[in-house]
Short mmCIF file of C-alpha atoms in Angstrom, two decimals:
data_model
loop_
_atom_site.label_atom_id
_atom_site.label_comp_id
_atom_site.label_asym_id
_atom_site.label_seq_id
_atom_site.Cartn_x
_atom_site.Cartn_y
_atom_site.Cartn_z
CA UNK A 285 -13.13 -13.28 3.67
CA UNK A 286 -16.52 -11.07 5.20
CA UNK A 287 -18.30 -9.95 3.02
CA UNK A 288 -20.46 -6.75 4.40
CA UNK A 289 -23.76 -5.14 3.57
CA UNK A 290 -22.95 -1.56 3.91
CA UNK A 291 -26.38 0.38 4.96
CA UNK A 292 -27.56 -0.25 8.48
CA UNK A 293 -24.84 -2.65 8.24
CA UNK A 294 -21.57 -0.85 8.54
CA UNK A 295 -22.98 2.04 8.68
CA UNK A 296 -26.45 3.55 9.64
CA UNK A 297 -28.23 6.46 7.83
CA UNK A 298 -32.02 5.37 6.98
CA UNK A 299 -32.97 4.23 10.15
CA UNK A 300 -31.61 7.85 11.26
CA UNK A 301 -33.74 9.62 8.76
CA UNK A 302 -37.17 7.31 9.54
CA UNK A 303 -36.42 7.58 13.41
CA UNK A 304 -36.50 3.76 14.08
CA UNK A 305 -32.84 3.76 15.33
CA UNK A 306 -34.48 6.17 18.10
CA UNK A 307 -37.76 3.93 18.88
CA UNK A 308 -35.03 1.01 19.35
CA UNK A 309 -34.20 2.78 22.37
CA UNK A 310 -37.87 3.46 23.68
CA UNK A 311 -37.55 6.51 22.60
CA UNK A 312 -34.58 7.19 25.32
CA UNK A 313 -33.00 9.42 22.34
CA UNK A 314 -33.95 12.51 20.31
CA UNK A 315 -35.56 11.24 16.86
CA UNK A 316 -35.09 14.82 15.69
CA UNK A 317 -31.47 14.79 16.25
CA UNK A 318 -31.05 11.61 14.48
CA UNK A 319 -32.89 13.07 11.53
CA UNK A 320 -31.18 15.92 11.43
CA UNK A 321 -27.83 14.17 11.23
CA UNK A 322 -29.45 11.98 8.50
CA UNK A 323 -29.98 14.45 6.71
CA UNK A 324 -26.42 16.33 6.66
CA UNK A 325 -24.75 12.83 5.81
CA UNK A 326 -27.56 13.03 2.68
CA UNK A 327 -26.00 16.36 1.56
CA UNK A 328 -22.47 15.40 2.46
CA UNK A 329 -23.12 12.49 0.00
CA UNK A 330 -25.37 14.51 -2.43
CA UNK A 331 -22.13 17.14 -2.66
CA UNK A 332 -19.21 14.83 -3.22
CA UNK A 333 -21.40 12.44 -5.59
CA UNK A 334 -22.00 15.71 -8.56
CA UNK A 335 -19.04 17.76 -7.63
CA UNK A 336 -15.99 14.94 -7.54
CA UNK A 337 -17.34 11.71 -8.79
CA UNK A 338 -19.31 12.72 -12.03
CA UNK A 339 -22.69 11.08 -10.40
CA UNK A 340 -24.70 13.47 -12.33
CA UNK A 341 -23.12 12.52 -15.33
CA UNK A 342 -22.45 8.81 -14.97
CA UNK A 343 -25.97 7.72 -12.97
CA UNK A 344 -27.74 6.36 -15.42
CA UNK A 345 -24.69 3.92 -16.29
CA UNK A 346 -24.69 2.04 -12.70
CA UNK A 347 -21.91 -0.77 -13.24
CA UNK A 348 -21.50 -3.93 -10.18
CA UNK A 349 -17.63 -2.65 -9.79
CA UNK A 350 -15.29 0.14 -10.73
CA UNK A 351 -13.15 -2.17 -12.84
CA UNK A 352 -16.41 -3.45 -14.95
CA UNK A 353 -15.70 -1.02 -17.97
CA UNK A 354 -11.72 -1.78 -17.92
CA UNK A 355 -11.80 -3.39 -21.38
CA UNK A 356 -12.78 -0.01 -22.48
CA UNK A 357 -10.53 2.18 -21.60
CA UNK A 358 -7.45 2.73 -23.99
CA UNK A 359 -5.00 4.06 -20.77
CA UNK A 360 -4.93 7.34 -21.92
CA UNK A 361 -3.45 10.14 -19.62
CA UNK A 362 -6.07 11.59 -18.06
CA UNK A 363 -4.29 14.33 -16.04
CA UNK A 364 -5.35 17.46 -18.50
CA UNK A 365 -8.78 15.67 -20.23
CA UNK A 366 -11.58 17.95 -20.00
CA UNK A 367 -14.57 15.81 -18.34
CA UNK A 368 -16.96 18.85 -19.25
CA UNK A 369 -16.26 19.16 -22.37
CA UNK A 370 -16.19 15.65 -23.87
CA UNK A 371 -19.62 14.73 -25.58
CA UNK A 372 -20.53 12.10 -22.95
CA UNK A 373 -23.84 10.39 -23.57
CA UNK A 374 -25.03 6.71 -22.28
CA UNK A 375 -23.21 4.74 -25.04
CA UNK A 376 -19.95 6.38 -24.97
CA UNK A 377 -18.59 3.25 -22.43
CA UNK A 378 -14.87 4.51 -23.44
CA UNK A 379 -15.45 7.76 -21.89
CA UNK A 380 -17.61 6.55 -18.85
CA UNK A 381 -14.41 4.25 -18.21
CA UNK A 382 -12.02 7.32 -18.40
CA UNK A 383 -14.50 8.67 -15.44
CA UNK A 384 -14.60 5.24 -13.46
CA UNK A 385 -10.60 5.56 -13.48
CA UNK A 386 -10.65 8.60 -12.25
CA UNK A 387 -12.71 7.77 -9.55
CA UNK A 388 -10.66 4.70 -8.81
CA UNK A 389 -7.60 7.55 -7.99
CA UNK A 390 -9.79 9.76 -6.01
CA UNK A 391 -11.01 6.88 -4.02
CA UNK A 392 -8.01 5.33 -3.33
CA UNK A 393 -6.43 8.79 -2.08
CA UNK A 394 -9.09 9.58 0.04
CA UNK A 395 -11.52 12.84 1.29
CA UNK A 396 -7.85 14.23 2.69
CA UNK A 397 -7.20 15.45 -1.49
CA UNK A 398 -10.49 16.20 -1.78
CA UNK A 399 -12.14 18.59 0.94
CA UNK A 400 -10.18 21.58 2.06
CA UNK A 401 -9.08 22.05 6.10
CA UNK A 402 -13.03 23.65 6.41
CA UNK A 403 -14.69 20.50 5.15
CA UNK A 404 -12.75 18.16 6.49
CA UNK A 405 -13.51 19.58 9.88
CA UNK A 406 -16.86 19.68 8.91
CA UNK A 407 -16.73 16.17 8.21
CA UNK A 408 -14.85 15.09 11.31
CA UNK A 409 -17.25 16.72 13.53
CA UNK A 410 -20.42 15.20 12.28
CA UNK A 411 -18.88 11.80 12.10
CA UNK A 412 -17.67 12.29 15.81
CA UNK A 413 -21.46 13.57 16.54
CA UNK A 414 -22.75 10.43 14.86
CA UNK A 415 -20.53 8.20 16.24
CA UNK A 416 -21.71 9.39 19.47
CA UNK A 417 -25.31 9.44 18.90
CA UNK A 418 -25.23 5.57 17.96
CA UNK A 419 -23.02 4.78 21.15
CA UNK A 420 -19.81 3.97 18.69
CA UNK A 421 -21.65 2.15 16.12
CA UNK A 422 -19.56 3.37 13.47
CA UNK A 423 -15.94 3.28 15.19
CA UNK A 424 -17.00 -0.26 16.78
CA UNK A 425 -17.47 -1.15 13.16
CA UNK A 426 -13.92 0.64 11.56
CA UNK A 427 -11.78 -1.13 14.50
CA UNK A 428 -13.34 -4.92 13.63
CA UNK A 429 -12.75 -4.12 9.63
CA UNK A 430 -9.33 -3.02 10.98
CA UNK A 431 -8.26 -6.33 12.07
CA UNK A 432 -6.27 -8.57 9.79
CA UNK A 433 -8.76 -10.33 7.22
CA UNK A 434 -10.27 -9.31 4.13
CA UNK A 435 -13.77 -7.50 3.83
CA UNK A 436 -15.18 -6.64 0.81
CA UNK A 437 -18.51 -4.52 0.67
CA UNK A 438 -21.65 -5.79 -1.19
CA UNK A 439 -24.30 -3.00 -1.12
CA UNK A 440 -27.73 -3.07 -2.91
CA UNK A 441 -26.97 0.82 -3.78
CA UNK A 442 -25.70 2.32 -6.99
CA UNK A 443 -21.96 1.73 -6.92
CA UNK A 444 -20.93 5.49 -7.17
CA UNK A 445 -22.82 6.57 -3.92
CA UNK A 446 -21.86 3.88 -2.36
CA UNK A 447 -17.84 4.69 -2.54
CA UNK A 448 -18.49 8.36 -1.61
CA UNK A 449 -20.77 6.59 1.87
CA UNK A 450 -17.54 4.50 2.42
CA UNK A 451 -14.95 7.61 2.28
CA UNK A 452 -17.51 10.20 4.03
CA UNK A 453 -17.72 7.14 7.17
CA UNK A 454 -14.18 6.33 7.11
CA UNK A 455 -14.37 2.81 5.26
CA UNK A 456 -11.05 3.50 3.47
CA UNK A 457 -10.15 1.34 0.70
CA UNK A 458 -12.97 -1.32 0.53
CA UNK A 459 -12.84 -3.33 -2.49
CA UNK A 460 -17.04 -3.05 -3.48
CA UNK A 461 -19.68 -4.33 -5.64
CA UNK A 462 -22.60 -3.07 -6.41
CA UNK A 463 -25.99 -5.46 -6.38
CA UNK A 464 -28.22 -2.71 -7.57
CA UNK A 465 -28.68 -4.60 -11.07
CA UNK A 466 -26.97 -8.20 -10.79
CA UNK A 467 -28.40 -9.61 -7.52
CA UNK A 468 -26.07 -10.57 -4.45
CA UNK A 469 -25.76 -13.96 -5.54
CA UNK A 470 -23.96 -13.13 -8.51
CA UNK A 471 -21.77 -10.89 -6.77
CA UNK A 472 -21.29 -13.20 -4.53
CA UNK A 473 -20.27 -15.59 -7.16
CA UNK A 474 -18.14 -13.21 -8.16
CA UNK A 475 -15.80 -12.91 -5.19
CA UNK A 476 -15.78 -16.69 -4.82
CA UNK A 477 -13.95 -16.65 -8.56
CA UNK A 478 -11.64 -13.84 -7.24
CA UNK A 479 -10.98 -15.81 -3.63
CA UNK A 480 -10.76 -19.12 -4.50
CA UNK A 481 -10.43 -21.68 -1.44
CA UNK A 482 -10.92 -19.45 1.44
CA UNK A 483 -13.34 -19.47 4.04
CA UNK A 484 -16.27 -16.68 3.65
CA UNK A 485 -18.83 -15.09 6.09
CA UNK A 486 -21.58 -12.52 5.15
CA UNK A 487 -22.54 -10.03 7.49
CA UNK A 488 -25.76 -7.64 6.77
CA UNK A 489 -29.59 -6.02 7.73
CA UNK A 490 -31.59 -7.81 4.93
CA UNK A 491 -33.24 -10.98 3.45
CA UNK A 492 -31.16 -11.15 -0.24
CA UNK A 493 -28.26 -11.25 1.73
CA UNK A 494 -29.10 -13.85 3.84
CA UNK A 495 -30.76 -16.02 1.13
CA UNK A 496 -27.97 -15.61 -1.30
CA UNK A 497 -25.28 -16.56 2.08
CA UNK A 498 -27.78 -19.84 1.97
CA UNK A 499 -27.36 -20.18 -1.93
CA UNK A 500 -23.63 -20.04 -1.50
CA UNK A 501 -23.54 -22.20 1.58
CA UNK A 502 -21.78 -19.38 3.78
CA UNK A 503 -22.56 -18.61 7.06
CA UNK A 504 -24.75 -15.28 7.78
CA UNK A 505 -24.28 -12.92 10.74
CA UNK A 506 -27.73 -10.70 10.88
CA UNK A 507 -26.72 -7.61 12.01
CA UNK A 508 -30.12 -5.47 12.97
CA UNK A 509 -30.66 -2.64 15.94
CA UNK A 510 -31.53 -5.54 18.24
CA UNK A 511 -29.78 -8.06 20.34
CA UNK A 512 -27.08 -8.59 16.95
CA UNK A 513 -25.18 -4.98 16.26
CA UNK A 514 -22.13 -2.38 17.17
CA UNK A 515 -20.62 -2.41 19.60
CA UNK A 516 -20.88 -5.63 20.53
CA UNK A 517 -20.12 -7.91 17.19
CA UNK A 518 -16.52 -9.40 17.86
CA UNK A 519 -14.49 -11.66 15.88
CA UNK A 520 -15.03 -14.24 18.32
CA UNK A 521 -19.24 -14.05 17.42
CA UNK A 522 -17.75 -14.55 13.98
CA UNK A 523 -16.13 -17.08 14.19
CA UNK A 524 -18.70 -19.25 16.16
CA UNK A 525 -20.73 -18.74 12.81
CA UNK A 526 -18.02 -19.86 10.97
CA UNK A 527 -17.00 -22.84 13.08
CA UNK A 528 -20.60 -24.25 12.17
CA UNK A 529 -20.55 -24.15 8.56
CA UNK A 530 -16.52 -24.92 8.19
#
């Protein structure tokens, strides 16, 4: 199992918007450009949050996983319930798990049922111009997630945000926790309940990760815009972390 940091992990954004993705290259590419894209992934994100995934509504109720509120929700058909028109405040946890299930659908079907043919050329053509700008970083990325093991994403963001980043940059289907209020180490602890006697790896930019990877006795791939990122990462570097610890 790899566990993944998602934000200058899997994919990059921040170090588009401050420019240091740019001054890792002495300044051999346009800082403006990379802030620019930055900031149309931002609104990209910004849009789908409010509009199809109830952010505005919900954001004050961050949970570590989409499933957290299960115990909550009756199973009631959902397919003519009026979201905007049901009373929701910060304690009603039965109606904040209608809106997590719905979310669960509209993540698992993917931005193809949610953006029109516009959009979703829209979309295609910024991730194609970011993908380009960070010499493949993101499709490098997609093709090793592709490969037959099983990742789960562990970000330090708000879970809801977090699921739009990993539709909007093609991340399909990640199962993902958020660390925002529980620390990594629990989540951690977490997936080592729900994978019990496998072999684990964490992957990521920052320190929790790495001290919680110690915690856990797991090896830790620093990924960072260095020596150690995409393209370049390969199973094989994997497992020559792995091969140490196991």
């Amino acid at each position: 199992v790899f566990i993944w940091d998602m934000d200058e992990t899997l994919i990059l954004l921040k170090s588009l918007l401050n420019g240091t993705f740019a001054q890792s290259f002495n300044d051999l590419k346009d800082a403006d450009k990379g802030v620019q894209i930055g900031r149309m992934w931002e609104n990209h994100i910004l849009n789908v949050c409010d509009e199809c995934f109830f952010y505005e509504q919900i954001e004050n109720n961050n949970t570590p996983f989409l499933d957290a509120l299960k115990q909550y929700d009756d199973g009631r058909d959902l397919s003519d319930y009026e979201f905007d028109r049901d009373e929701l405040d910060d304690l009603s946890l039965k109606k904040i798990a209608y809106r997590h299930r719905a979310i669960a659908h509209k993540y698992e079907e993917g931005l193809q049922n949610i953006f029109d043919k516009e959009l979703l050329r829209v979309w295609d053509e910024l991730y194609d111009m970011t993908d380009e700008y960070t010499d493949r970083w993101l499709s490098s990325a997609r093709v090793l997630l592709e490969q037959e093991h099983v990742n789960i994403l562990v970000t330090s963001g708000s879970l809801i945000p977090s699921l739009v980043k990993c539709l909007l940059f093609r991340l399909d289907n990640l199962i993902v926790y958020s660390s925002w209020e529980v620390g990594k180490l629990q989540c951690f602890q977490w997936i080592k309940e729900r994978f019990p006697n496998v072999q684990f790896c964490v992957i990521g930019d920052g320190w929790e990760e790495g001290e919680a990877a110690q915690a856990m006795q797991w090896p830790f791939v620093k990924i960072d815009l260095g020596p150690h990122r995409f393209p370049g990462l390969s199973l094989r570097t994997l497992g020559c972390y792995l091969s140490v610890v196991y």
